[in-house]
mmCIF file with all atom_site columns, C-alpha atoms in Angstrom:
data_model
loop_
_atom_site.group_PDB
_atom_site.id
_atom_site.type_symbol
_atom_site.label_atom_id
_atom_site.label_alt_id
_atom_site.label_comp_id
_atom_site.label_asym_id
_atom_site.label_entity_id
_atom_site.label_seq_id
_atom_site.pdbx_PDB_ins_code
_atom_site.Cartn_x
_atom_site.Cartn_y
_atom_site.Cartn_z
_atom_site.occupancy
_atom_site.B_iso_or_equiv
_atom_site.pdbx_formal_charge
_atom_site.auth_seq_id
_atom_site.auth_comp_id
_atom_site.auth_asym_id
_atom_site.auth_atom_id
_atom_site.pdbx_PDB_model_num
ATOM 1   C CA . GLU A 1 1   ? 18.930  -1.654  -8.099  1.00 0.00 ? 231  GLU A CA 1
ATOM 2   C CA . ALA A 1 2   ? 17.795  1.655   -6.657  1.00 0.00 ? 232  ALA A CA 1
ATOM 3   C CA . GLY A 1 3   ? 14.366  1.722   -5.085  1.00 0.00 ? 233  GLY A CA 1
ATOM 4   C CA . VAL A 1 4   ? 11.494  4.147   -5.524  1.00 0.00 ? 234  VAL A CA 1
ATOM 5   C CA . ALA A 1 5   ? 12.599  7.633   -4.528  1.00 0.00 ? 235  ALA A CA 1
ATOM 6   C CA . GLN A 1 6   ? 10.291  10.262  -3.071  1.00 0.00 ? 236  GLN A CA 1
ATOM 7   C CA . SER A 1 7   ? 10.803  13.818  -1.902  1.00 0.00 ? 237  SER A CA 1
ATOM 8   C CA . PRO A 1 8   ? 10.333  15.595  0.325   1.00 0.00 ? 238  PRO A CA 1
ATOM 9   C CA . ARG A 1 9   ? 10.004  13.119  3.199   1.00 0.00 ? 239  ARG A CA 1
ATOM 10  C CA . TYR A 1 10  ? 8.102   15.545  5.379   1.00 0.00 ? 240  TYR A CA 1
ATOM 11  C CA . LYS A 1 11  ? 6.112   18.686  4.652   1.00 0.00 ? 241  LYS A CA 1
ATOM 12  C CA . ILE A 1 12  ? 4.124   21.013  6.894   1.00 0.00 ? 242  ILE A CA 1
ATOM 13  C CA . ILE A 1 13  ? 1.872   23.629  5.328   1.00 0.00 ? 243  ILE A CA 1
ATOM 14  C CA . GLU A 1 14  ? -1.056  25.814  6.270   1.00 0.00 ? 244  GLU A CA 1
ATOM 15  C CA . LYS A 1 15  ? -4.518  25.085  4.853   1.00 0.00 ? 245  LYS A CA 1
ATOM 16  C CA . ARG A 1 16  ? -5.223  26.678  1.499   1.00 0.00 ? 246  ARG A CA 1
ATOM 17  C CA . GLN A 1 17  ? -1.524  26.565  0.564   1.00 0.00 ? 247  GLN A CA 1
ATOM 18  C CA . SER A 1 18  ? -0.276  24.423  -2.284  1.00 0.00 ? 248  SER A CA 1
ATOM 19  C CA . VAL A 1 19  ? 2.222   21.570  -2.144  1.00 0.00 ? 249  VAL A CA 1
ATOM 20  C CA . ALA A 1 20  ? 3.929   19.226  -4.568  1.00 0.00 ? 250  ALA A CA 1
ATOM 21  C CA . PHE A 1 21  ? 5.444   15.785  -4.138  1.00 0.00 ? 251  PHE A CA 1
ATOM 22  C CA . TRP A 1 22  ? 7.914   14.089  -6.431  1.00 0.00 ? 252  TRP A CA 1
ATOM 23  C CA . CYS A 1 23  ? 8.430   10.424  -7.207  1.00 0.00 ? 253  CYS A CA 1
ATOM 24  C CA . ASN A 1 24  ? 11.067  8.635   -9.261  1.00 0.00 ? 254  ASN A CA 1
ATOM 25  C CA . PRO A 1 25  ? 10.157  4.988   -9.875  1.00 0.00 ? 255  PRO A CA 1
ATOM 26  C CA . ILE A 1 26  ? 12.485  2.054   -10.299 1.00 0.00 ? 256  ILE A CA 1
ATOM 27  C CA . SER A 1 27  ? 14.223  2.230   -13.667 1.00 0.00 ? 257  SER A CA 1
ATOM 28  C CA . GLY A 1 28  ? 12.250  0.469   -16.358 1.00 0.00 ? 258  GLY A CA 1
ATOM 29  C CA . HIS A 1 29  ? 8.998   0.279   -14.421 1.00 0.00 ? 259  HIS A CA 1
ATOM 30  C CA . ALA A 1 30  ? 6.182   1.354   -16.708 1.00 0.00 ? 260  ALA A CA 1
ATOM 31  C CA . THR A 1 31  ? 3.460   1.582   -14.079 1.00 0.00 ? 261  THR A CA 1
ATOM 32  C CA . LEU A 1 32  ? 3.438   4.206   -11.342 1.00 0.00 ? 262  LEU A CA 1
ATOM 33  C CA . TYR A 1 33  ? 0.927   4.581   -8.522  1.00 0.00 ? 263  TYR A CA 1
ATOM 34  C CA . TRP A 1 34  ? 0.167   7.310   -5.992  1.00 0.00 ? 264  TRP A CA 1
ATOM 35  C CA . TYR A 1 35  ? -1.535  6.187   -2.781  1.00 0.00 ? 265  TYR A CA 1
ATOM 36  C CA . GLN A 1 36  ? -2.876  8.250   0.106   1.00 0.00 ? 266  GLN A CA 1
ATOM 37  C CA . GLN A 1 37  ? -2.522  6.727   3.569   1.00 0.00 ? 267  GLN A CA 1
ATOM 38  C CA . ILE A 1 38  ? -4.468  8.504   6.302   1.00 0.00 ? 268  ILE A CA 1
ATOM 39  C CA . LEU A 1 39  ? -3.413  7.703   9.854   1.00 0.00 ? 269  LEU A CA 1
ATOM 40  C CA . GLY A 1 40  ? -4.984  4.461   11.012  1.00 0.00 ? 270  GLY A CA 1
ATOM 41  C CA . GLN A 1 41  ? -6.084  3.406   7.537   1.00 0.00 ? 271  GLN A CA 1
ATOM 42  C CA . GLY A 1 42  ? -4.707  1.380   4.702   1.00 0.00 ? 272  GLY A CA 1
ATOM 43  C CA . PRO A 1 43  ? -3.350  3.071   1.591   1.00 0.00 ? 273  PRO A CA 1
ATOM 44  C CA . LYS A 1 44  ? -5.916  4.182   -0.969  1.00 0.00 ? 274  LYS A CA 1
ATOM 45  C CA . LEU A 1 45  ? -5.067  4.543   -4.637  1.00 0.00 ? 275  LEU A CA 1
ATOM 46  C CA . LEU A 1 46  ? -5.284  8.106   -5.942  1.00 0.00 ? 276  LEU A CA 1
ATOM 47  C CA . ILE A 1 47  ? -3.979  7.656   -9.469  1.00 0.00 ? 277  ILE A CA 1
ATOM 48  C CA . GLN A 1 48  ? -2.261  5.037   -11.626 1.00 0.00 ? 278  GLN A CA 1
ATOM 49  C CA . PHE A 1 49  ? -0.118  5.746   -14.682 1.00 0.00 ? 279  PHE A CA 1
ATOM 50  C CA . GLN A 1 50  ? 0.922   3.331   -17.414 1.00 0.00 ? 280  GLN A CA 1
ATOM 51  C CA . ASN A 1 51  ? 3.913   5.064   -18.994 1.00 0.00 ? 281  ASN A CA 1
ATOM 52  C CA . ASN A 1 52  ? 2.608   8.643   -19.298 1.00 0.00 ? 282  ASN A CA 1
ATOM 53  C CA . GLY A 1 53  ? -1.074  7.739   -19.618 1.00 0.00 ? 283  GLY A CA 1
ATOM 54  C CA . VAL A 1 54  ? -3.619  7.632   -16.808 1.00 0.00 ? 284  VAL A CA 1
ATOM 55  C CA . VAL A 1 55  ? -5.119  4.191   -16.143 1.00 0.00 ? 285  VAL A CA 1
ATOM 56  C CA . ASP A 1 56  ? -7.220  5.003   -13.081 1.00 0.00 ? 286  ASP A CA 1
ATOM 57  C CA . ASP A 1 57  ? -7.875  8.312   -11.354 1.00 0.00 ? 287  ASP A CA 1
ATOM 58  C CA . SER A 1 58  ? -11.358 7.534   -10.094 1.00 0.00 ? 288  SER A CA 1
ATOM 59  C CA . GLN A 1 59  ? -10.505 8.371   -6.471  1.00 0.00 ? 289  GLN A CA 1
ATOM 60  C CA . LEU A 1 60  ? -8.445  11.490  -7.146  1.00 0.00 ? 290  LEU A CA 1
ATOM 61  C CA . PRO A 1 61  ? -10.194 14.662  -5.859  1.00 0.00 ? 291  PRO A CA 1
ATOM 62  C CA . LYS A 1 62  ? -9.731  16.484  -9.113  1.00 0.00 ? 292  LYS A CA 1
ATOM 63  C CA . ASP A 1 63  ? -10.899 19.830  -7.821  1.00 0.00 ? 293  ASP A CA 1
ATOM 64  C CA . ARG A 1 64  ? -7.706  20.103  -5.761  1.00 0.00 ? 294  ARG A CA 1
ATOM 65  C CA . PHE A 1 65  ? -5.377  17.255  -6.681  1.00 0.00 ? 295  PHE A CA 1
ATOM 66  C CA . SER A 1 66  ? -3.448  16.891  -9.922  1.00 0.00 ? 296  SER A CA 1
ATOM 67  C CA . ALA A 1 67  ? -0.716  14.556  -11.072 1.00 0.00 ? 297  ALA A CA 1
ATOM 68  C CA . GLU A 1 68  ? 1.464   14.225  -14.112 1.00 0.00 ? 298  GLU A CA 1
ATOM 69  C CA . ARG A 1 69  ? 4.052   11.894  -15.546 1.00 0.00 ? 299  ARG A CA 1
ATOM 70  C CA . LEU A 1 70  ? 5.056   13.792  -18.641 1.00 0.00 ? 300  LEU A CA 1
ATOM 71  C CA . LYS A 1 71  ? 7.952   11.679  -19.922 1.00 0.00 ? 301  LYS A CA 1
ATOM 72  C CA . GLY A 1 72  ? 6.742   8.379   -18.555 1.00 0.00 ? 302  GLY A CA 1
ATOM 73  C CA . VAL A 1 73  ? 9.407   8.311   -15.867 1.00 0.00 ? 303  VAL A CA 1
ATOM 74  C CA . ASP A 1 74  ? 9.147   10.494  -12.774 1.00 0.00 ? 304  ASP A CA 1
ATOM 75  C CA . SER A 1 75  ? 5.908   11.944  -11.506 1.00 0.00 ? 305  SER A CA 1
ATOM 76  C CA . THR A 1 76  ? 4.614   14.907  -9.532  1.00 0.00 ? 306  THR A CA 1
ATOM 77  C CA . LEU A 1 77  ? 1.493   15.010  -7.354  1.00 0.00 ? 307  LEU A CA 1
ATOM 78  C CA . LYS A 1 78  ? 0.134   18.434  -6.460  1.00 0.00 ? 308  LYS A CA 1
ATOM 79  C CA . ILE A 1 79  ? -2.480  19.635  -4.004  1.00 0.00 ? 309  ILE A CA 1
ATOM 80  C CA . GLN A 1 80  ? -3.934  23.120  -4.447  1.00 0.00 ? 310  GLN A CA 1
ATOM 81  C CA . PRO A 1 81  ? -5.426  24.328  -2.155  1.00 0.00 ? 311  PRO A CA 1
ATOM 82  C CA . ALA A 1 82  ? -4.747  21.961  0.719   1.00 0.00 ? 312  ALA A CA 1
ATOM 83  C CA . LYS A 1 83  ? -7.359  21.112  3.334   1.00 0.00 ? 313  LYS A CA 1
ATOM 84  C CA . LEU A 1 84  ? -6.903  19.801  6.860   1.00 0.00 ? 314  LEU A CA 1
ATOM 85  C CA . GLU A 1 85  ? -8.176  16.386  5.785   1.00 0.00 ? 315  GLU A CA 1
ATOM 86  C CA . ASP A 1 86  ? -5.324  16.073  3.288   1.00 0.00 ? 316  ASP A CA 1
ATOM 87  C CA . SER A 1 87  ? -2.940  15.352  6.172   1.00 0.00 ? 317  SER A CA 1
ATOM 88  C CA . ALA A 1 88  ? -1.623  11.904  5.334   1.00 0.00 ? 318  ALA A CA 1
ATOM 89  C CA . VAL A 1 89  ? 1.326   9.955   4.024   1.00 0.00 ? 319  VAL A CA 1
ATOM 90  C CA . TYR A 1 90  ? 1.546   9.971   0.240   1.00 0.00 ? 320  TYR A CA 1
ATOM 91  C CA . LEU A 1 91  ? 3.100   6.790   -1.080  1.00 0.00 ? 321  LEU A CA 1
ATOM 92  C CA . CYS A 1 92  ? 4.453   6.251   -4.547  1.00 0.00 ? 322  CYS A CA 1
ATOM 93  C CA . ALA A 1 93  ? 4.838   2.745   -5.943  1.00 0.00 ? 323  ALA A CA 1
ATOM 94  C CA . SER A 1 94  ? 5.956   1.271   -9.246  1.00 0.00 ? 324  SER A CA 1
ATOM 95  C CA . SER A 1 95  ? 5.806   -2.043  -11.060 1.00 0.00 ? 325  SER A CA 1
ATOM 96  C CA . HIS A 1 96  ? 7.172   -3.242  -14.367 1.00 0.00 ? 326  HIS A CA 1
ATOM 97  C CA . ASP A 1 97  ? 3.862   -4.231  -15.862 1.00 0.00 ? 327  ASP A CA 1
ATOM 98  C CA . LYS A 1 98  ? 0.235   -3.519  -15.188 1.00 0.00 ? 328  LYS A CA 1
ATOM 99  C CA . GLY A 1 99  ? 0.608   -4.426  -11.566 1.00 0.00 ? 329  GLY A CA 1
ATOM 100 C CA . TYR A 1 100 ? 0.097   -8.159  -11.628 1.00 0.00 ? 330  TYR A CA 1
ATOM 101 C CA . ASN A 1 101 ? 3.546   -8.508  -10.217 1.00 0.00 ? 331  ASN A CA 1
ATOM 102 C CA . GLU A 1 102 ? 4.927   -6.878  -7.115  1.00 0.00 ? 332  GLU A CA 1
ATOM 103 C CA . GLN A 1 103 ? 4.451   -3.179  -6.532  1.00 0.00 ? 333  GLN A CA 1
ATOM 104 C CA . PHE A 1 104 ? 7.536   -1.577  -4.975  1.00 0.00 ? 334  PHE A CA 1
ATOM 105 C CA . PHE A 1 105 ? 6.843   1.284   -2.583  1.00 0.00 ? 335  PHE A CA 1
ATOM 106 C CA . GLY A 1 106 ? 8.840   4.386   -1.802  1.00 0.00 ? 336  GLY A CA 1
ATOM 107 C CA . PRO A 1 107 ? 9.286   5.688   1.759   1.00 0.00 ? 337  PRO A CA 1
ATOM 108 C CA . GLY A 1 108 ? 6.432   8.155   1.421   1.00 0.00 ? 338  GLY A CA 1
ATOM 109 C CA . THR A 1 109 ? 5.935   11.857  2.071   1.00 0.00 ? 339  THR A CA 1
ATOM 110 C CA . ARG A 1 110 ? 4.253   12.759  5.344   1.00 0.00 ? 340  ARG A CA 1
ATOM 111 C CA . LEU A 1 111 ? 2.079   15.851  4.857   1.00 0.00 ? 341  LEU A CA 1
ATOM 112 C CA . THR A 1 112 ? 0.727   17.833  7.779   1.00 0.00 ? 342  THR A CA 1
ATOM 113 C CA . VAL A 1 113 ? -1.821  20.551  7.031   1.00 0.00 ? 343  VAL A CA 1
ATOM 114 C CA . LEU A 1 114 ? -2.330  23.060  9.869   1.00 0.00 ? 344  LEU A CA 1
ATOM 115 C CA . ALA X 2 1   ? -16.058 -5.231  -6.192  1.00 0.00 ? 1388 ALA X CA 1
ATOM 116 C CA . GLN X 2 2   ? -13.048 -6.226  -4.143  1.00 0.00 ? 1389 GLN X CA 1
ATOM 117 C CA . SER X 2 3   ? -12.614 -5.454  -0.438  1.00 0.00 ? 1390 SER X CA 1
ATOM 118 C CA . VAL X 2 4   ? -10.486 -6.541  2.500   1.00 0.00 ? 1391 VAL X CA 1
ATOM 119 C CA . THR X 2 5   ? -11.276 -6.712  6.207   1.00 0.00 ? 1392 THR X CA 1
ATOM 120 C CA . GLN X 2 6   ? -8.565  -7.144  8.792   1.00 0.00 ? 1393 GLN X CA 1
ATOM 121 C CA . LEU X 2 7   ? -9.862  -8.330  12.121  1.00 0.00 ? 1394 LEU X CA 1
ATOM 122 C CA . GLY X 2 8   ? -8.226  -6.464  14.964  1.00 0.00 ? 1395 GLY X CA 1
ATOM 123 C CA . SER X 2 9   ? -6.496  -3.134  14.558  1.00 0.00 ? 1396 SER X CA 1
ATOM 124 C CA . HIS X 2 10  ? -3.946  -4.086  17.204  1.00 0.00 ? 1397 HIS X CA 1
ATOM 125 C CA . VAL X 2 11  ? -2.477  -7.434  18.192  1.00 0.00 ? 1398 VAL X CA 1
ATOM 126 C CA . SER X 2 12  ? -0.006  -7.957  21.025  1.00 0.00 ? 1399 SER X CA 1
ATOM 127 C CA . VAL X 2 13  ? 2.037   -11.118 21.521  1.00 0.00 ? 1400 VAL X CA 1
ATOM 128 C CA . SER X 2 14  ? 4.986   -12.149 23.636  1.00 0.00 ? 1401 SER X CA 1
ATOM 129 C CA . GLU X 2 15  ? 8.347   -12.825 22.066  1.00 0.00 ? 1402 GLU X CA 1
ATOM 130 C CA . GLY X 2 16  ? 8.437   -16.452 20.939  1.00 0.00 ? 1403 GLY X CA 1
ATOM 131 C CA . ALA X 2 17  ? 4.660   -16.782 20.765  1.00 0.00 ? 1404 ALA X CA 1
ATOM 132 C CA . LEU X 2 18  ? 2.576   -17.539 17.688  1.00 0.00 ? 1405 LEU X CA 1
ATOM 133 C CA . VAL X 2 19  ? 1.616   -14.593 15.524  1.00 0.00 ? 1406 VAL X CA 1
ATOM 134 C CA . LEU X 2 20  ? -1.811  -14.731 13.850  1.00 0.00 ? 1407 LEU X CA 1
ATOM 135 C CA . LEU X 2 21  ? -3.104  -11.764 11.873  1.00 0.00 ? 1408 LEU X CA 1
ATOM 136 C CA . ARG X 2 22  ? -6.524  -12.211 10.303  1.00 0.00 ? 1409 ARG X CA 1
ATOM 137 C CA . CYS X 2 23  ? -7.649  -11.125 6.865   1.00 0.00 ? 1410 CYS X CA 1
ATOM 138 C CA . ASN X 2 24  ? -10.903 -11.785 5.053   1.00 0.00 ? 1411 ASN X CA 1
ATOM 139 C CA . TYR X 2 25  ? -11.541 -10.684 1.510   1.00 0.00 ? 1412 TYR X CA 1
ATOM 140 C CA . SER X 2 26  ? -14.355 -10.201 -0.936  1.00 0.00 ? 1413 SER X CA 1
ATOM 141 C CA . SER X 2 27  ? -13.699 -10.548 -4.629  1.00 0.00 ? 1414 SER X CA 1
ATOM 142 C CA . SER X 2 28  ? -15.834 -10.943 -7.733  1.00 0.00 ? 1415 SER X CA 1
ATOM 143 C CA . VAL X 2 29  ? -12.936 -12.596 -9.556  1.00 0.00 ? 1416 VAL X CA 1
ATOM 144 C CA . PRO X 2 30  ? -10.343 -15.182 -8.482  1.00 0.00 ? 1417 PRO X CA 1
ATOM 145 C CA . PRO X 2 31  ? -8.303  -13.155 -6.027  1.00 0.00 ? 1418 PRO X CA 1
ATOM 146 C CA . TYR X 2 32  ? -4.664  -12.261 -5.967  1.00 0.00 ? 1419 TYR X CA 1
ATOM 147 C CA . LEU X 2 33  ? -3.853  -11.627 -2.297  1.00 0.00 ? 1420 LEU X CA 1
ATOM 148 C CA . PHE X 2 34  ? -0.931  -9.900  -0.620  1.00 0.00 ? 1421 PHE X CA 1
ATOM 149 C CA . TRP X 2 35  ? 0.491   -9.164  2.795   1.00 0.00 ? 1422 TRP X CA 1
ATOM 150 C CA . TYR X 2 36  ? 2.666   -6.092  3.243   1.00 0.00 ? 1423 TYR X CA 1
ATOM 151 C CA . VAL X 2 37  ? 4.608   -4.895  6.275   1.00 0.00 ? 1424 VAL X CA 1
ATOM 152 C CA . GLN X 2 38  ? 5.272   -1.263  7.129   1.00 0.00 ? 1425 GLN X CA 1
ATOM 153 C CA . TYR X 2 39  ? 7.901   -0.231  9.653   1.00 0.00 ? 1426 TYR X CA 1
ATOM 154 C CA . PRO X 2 40  ? 7.706   3.271   11.169  1.00 0.00 ? 1427 PRO X CA 1
ATOM 155 C CA . ASN X 2 41  ? 8.438   6.043   8.688   1.00 0.00 ? 1428 ASN X CA 1
ATOM 156 C CA . GLN X 2 42  ? 9.010   3.583   5.869   1.00 0.00 ? 1429 GLN X CA 1
ATOM 157 C CA . GLY X 2 43  ? 7.136   2.422   2.809   1.00 0.00 ? 1430 GLY X CA 1
ATOM 158 C CA . LEU X 2 44  ? 5.432   -0.931  2.407   1.00 0.00 ? 1431 LEU X CA 1
ATOM 159 C CA . GLN X 2 45  ? 7.426   -4.102  1.868   1.00 0.00 ? 1432 GLN X CA 1
ATOM 160 C CA . LEU X 2 46  ? 5.922   -7.234  0.370   1.00 0.00 ? 1433 LEU X CA 1
ATOM 161 C CA . LEU X 2 47  ? 5.889   -10.196 2.757   1.00 0.00 ? 1434 LEU X CA 1
ATOM 162 C CA . LEU X 2 48  ? 4.161   -12.713 0.502   1.00 0.00 ? 1435 LEU X CA 1
ATOM 163 C CA . LYS X 2 49  ? 1.547   -13.113 -2.196  1.00 0.00 ? 1436 LYS X CA 1
ATOM 164 C CA . TYR X 2 50  ? -0.960  -15.651 -3.432  1.00 0.00 ? 1437 TYR X CA 1
ATOM 165 C CA . THR X 2 51  ? -1.786  -15.754 -7.117  1.00 0.00 ? 1438 THR X CA 1
ATOM 166 C CA . THR X 2 52  ? -2.586  -19.310 -8.157  1.00 0.00 ? 1439 THR X CA 1
ATOM 167 C CA . GLY X 2 53  ? -1.450  -22.800 -7.219  1.00 0.00 ? 1440 GLY X CA 1
ATOM 168 C CA . ALA X 2 54  ? -0.390  -23.846 -3.735  1.00 0.00 ? 1441 ALA X CA 1
ATOM 169 C CA . THR X 2 55  ? -2.676  -22.377 -1.109  1.00 0.00 ? 1442 THR X CA 1
ATOM 170 C CA . LEU X 2 56  ? 0.006   -22.242 1.594   1.00 0.00 ? 1443 LEU X CA 1
ATOM 171 C CA . VAL X 2 57  ? 2.340   -19.411 0.742   1.00 0.00 ? 1444 VAL X CA 1
ATOM 172 C CA . LYS X 2 58  ? 5.670   -18.831 2.412   1.00 0.00 ? 1445 LYS X CA 1
ATOM 173 C CA . GLY X 2 59  ? 7.169   -15.373 2.632   1.00 0.00 ? 1446 GLY X CA 1
ATOM 174 C CA . ILE X 2 60  ? 10.096  -13.533 4.055   1.00 0.00 ? 1447 ILE X CA 1
ATOM 175 C CA . ASN X 2 61  ? 11.113  -13.399 7.717   1.00 0.00 ? 1448 ASN X CA 1
ATOM 176 C CA . GLY X 2 62  ? 9.415   -16.721 8.514   1.00 0.00 ? 1449 GLY X CA 1
ATOM 177 C CA . PHE X 2 63  ? 5.874   -15.594 7.719   1.00 0.00 ? 1450 PHE X CA 1
ATOM 178 C CA . GLU X 2 64  ? 3.360   -17.691 5.848   1.00 0.00 ? 1451 GLU X CA 1
ATOM 179 C CA . ALA X 2 65  ? -0.302  -17.419 4.896   1.00 0.00 ? 1452 ALA X CA 1
ATOM 180 C CA . GLU X 2 66  ? -2.940  -19.865 3.777   1.00 0.00 ? 1453 GLU X CA 1
ATOM 181 C CA . PHE X 2 67  ? -5.547  -19.073 1.152   1.00 0.00 ? 1454 PHE X CA 1
ATOM 182 C CA . LYS X 2 68  ? -8.889  -20.615 2.119   1.00 0.00 ? 1455 LYS X CA 1
ATOM 183 C CA . LYS X 2 69  ? -11.455 -20.026 -0.586  1.00 0.00 ? 1456 LYS X CA 1
ATOM 184 C CA . SER X 2 70  ? -14.340 -21.541 1.387   1.00 0.00 ? 1457 SER X CA 1
ATOM 185 C CA . GLU X 2 71  ? -13.700 -19.122 4.235   1.00 0.00 ? 1458 GLU X CA 1
ATOM 186 C CA . THR X 2 72  ? -12.616 -16.198 2.006   1.00 0.00 ? 1459 THR X CA 1
ATOM 187 C CA . SER X 2 73  ? -9.627  -15.831 4.307   1.00 0.00 ? 1460 SER X CA 1
ATOM 188 C CA . PHE X 2 74  ? -5.905  -15.236 3.965   1.00 0.00 ? 1461 PHE X CA 1
ATOM 189 C CA . HIS X 2 75  ? -4.571  -15.191 7.524   1.00 0.00 ? 1462 HIS X CA 1
ATOM 190 C CA . LEU X 2 76  ? -0.907  -14.442 8.206   1.00 0.00 ? 1463 LEU X CA 1
ATOM 191 C CA . THR X 2 77  ? 1.035   -16.552 10.703  1.00 0.00 ? 1464 THR X CA 1
ATOM 192 C CA . LYS X 2 78  ? 4.501   -16.894 12.149  1.00 0.00 ? 1465 LYS X CA 1
ATOM 193 C CA . PRO X 2 79  ? 5.336   -19.662 14.622  1.00 0.00 ? 1466 PRO X CA 1
ATOM 194 C CA . SER X 2 80  ? 7.581   -17.595 16.876  1.00 0.00 ? 1467 SER X CA 1
ATOM 195 C CA . ALA X 2 81  ? 7.442   -13.821 17.180  1.00 0.00 ? 1468 ALA X CA 1
ATOM 196 C CA . HIS X 2 82  ? 10.596  -11.732 17.296  1.00 0.00 ? 1469 HIS X CA 1
ATOM 197 C CA . MET X 2 83  ? 10.939  -8.230  18.606  1.00 0.00 ? 1470 MET X CA 1
ATOM 198 C CA . SER X 2 84  ? 11.833  -7.065  15.114  1.00 0.00 ? 1471 SER X CA 1
ATOM 199 C CA . ASP X 2 85  ? 8.393   -8.172  13.873  1.00 0.00 ? 1472 ASP X CA 1
ATOM 200 C CA . ALA X 2 86  ? 6.750   -5.196  15.579  1.00 0.00 ? 1473 ALA X CA 1
ATOM 201 C CA . ALA X 2 87  ? 5.233   -3.198  12.719  1.00 0.00 ? 1474 ALA X CA 1
ATOM 202 C CA . GLU X 2 88  ? 2.000   -2.469  10.842  1.00 0.00 ? 1475 GLU X CA 1
ATOM 203 C CA . TYR X 2 89  ? 0.731   -5.243  8.595   1.00 0.00 ? 1476 TYR X CA 1
ATOM 204 C CA . PHE X 2 90  ? -1.599  -4.760  5.647   1.00 0.00 ? 1477 PHE X CA 1
ATOM 205 C CA . CYS X 2 91  ? -3.571  -7.332  3.730   1.00 0.00 ? 1478 CYS X CA 1
ATOM 206 C CA . ALA X 2 92  ? -4.488  -6.411  0.168   1.00 0.00 ? 1479 ALA X CA 1
ATOM 207 C CA . VAL X 2 93  ? -6.413  -7.828  -2.764  1.00 0.00 ? 1480 VAL X CA 1
ATOM 208 C CA . ARG X 2 94  ? -5.645  -6.955  -6.352  1.00 0.00 ? 1481 ARG X CA 1
ATOM 209 C CA . GLY X 2 95  ? -8.420  -5.286  -8.241  1.00 0.00 ? 1482 GLY X CA 1
ATOM 210 C CA . ALA X 2 96  ? -10.044 -6.839  -11.259 1.00 0.00 ? 1483 ALA X CA 1
ATOM 211 C CA . ARG X 2 97  ? -8.270  -6.718  -14.594 1.00 0.00 ? 1484 ARG X CA 1
ATOM 212 C CA . ASN X 2 98  ? -10.447 -3.856  -15.783 1.00 0.00 ? 1485 ASN X CA 1
ATOM 213 C CA . GLN X 2 99  ? -9.348  -1.907  -12.688 1.00 0.00 ? 1486 GLN X CA 1
ATOM 214 C CA . GLY X 2 100 ? -5.751  -1.895  -13.835 1.00 0.00 ? 1487 GLY X CA 1
ATOM 215 C CA . GLY X 2 101 ? -4.464  -4.150  -11.105 1.00 0.00 ? 1488 GLY X CA 1
ATOM 216 C CA . LYS X 2 102 ? -4.624  -1.629  -8.286  1.00 0.00 ? 1489 LYS X CA 1
ATOM 217 C CA . LEU X 2 103 ? -4.249  -2.896  -4.748  1.00 0.00 ? 1490 LEU X CA 1
ATOM 218 C CA . ILE X 2 104 ? -7.156  -2.575  -2.324  1.00 0.00 ? 1491 ILE X CA 1
ATOM 219 C CA . PHE X 2 105 ? -5.885  -2.561  1.233   1.00 0.00 ? 1492 PHE X CA 1
ATOM 220 C CA . GLY X 2 106 ? -7.367  -3.440  4.591   1.00 0.00 ? 1493 GLY X CA 1
ATOM 221 C CA . GLN X 2 107 ? -7.144  -0.954  7.406   1.00 0.00 ? 1494 GLN X CA 1
ATOM 222 C CA . GLY X 2 108 ? -4.050  -2.562  8.873   1.00 0.00 ? 1495 GLY X CA 1
ATOM 223 C CA . THR X 2 109 ? -3.102  -4.434  12.035  1.00 0.00 ? 1496 THR X CA 1
ATOM 224 C CA . GLU X 2 110 ? -0.446  -3.099  14.344  1.00 0.00 ? 1497 GLU X CA 1
ATOM 225 C CA . LEU X 2 111 ? 1.620   -5.907  15.843  1.00 0.00 ? 1498 LEU X CA 1
ATOM 226 C CA . SER X 2 112 ? 3.332   -5.341  19.183  1.00 0.00 ? 1499 SER X CA 1
ATOM 227 C CA . VAL X 2 113 ? 5.836   -7.854  20.560  1.00 0.00 ? 1500 VAL X CA 1
ATOM 228 C CA . LYS X 2 114 ? 6.471   -7.918  24.300  1.00 0.00 ? 1501 LYS X CA 1
ATOM 229 C CA . PRO X 2 115 ? 9.801   -9.157  25.666  1.00 0.00 ? 1502 PRO X CA 1
#
């Protein structure tokens, strides 16, 4: 089966610009996660969707970050405006239930904010 | 609340030597524990997981980990390191049920393997 797809793989922007990342989970997986991985740290959950509903967005900086999963399949994460500290790898993961089984990760999008 | 501490941000071993990566956790509920590996410019791949039952868990690529409740530890081992094992390793604990099952990761341990 196809894995979790993410695009773009790399993105370089200037601070205060906006950027969007796309994720397509494994077919049939109801749960989708966005993680932020800053260099030298472990991934940190930004937002979790169950189908098209938000389960947890407690660590999403809502003044600049937004995410949607309108049809319960693919998802978009947006940052507007970007700050230097947003430089990180953004990982998307999916699982076929509420996450008590394995989460499958995509390759990530590496964002550099100059 | 759940948390994970990985002891040592960088571990270096010789090829053929024992690999030991340390992980201690804190959890207010019976923990589900995971080890993931991340190769450069790739996503995370599950090595092994502990949910319930046998405390010695075997994973892929010859890795195993032992859940020790009394020590709140879940250390990762491999008897003989291979060059291809060089990567970043993350220990994680699953959040409580009312947290939706999110993974809480340690800061990672970079494993280097010397020829």
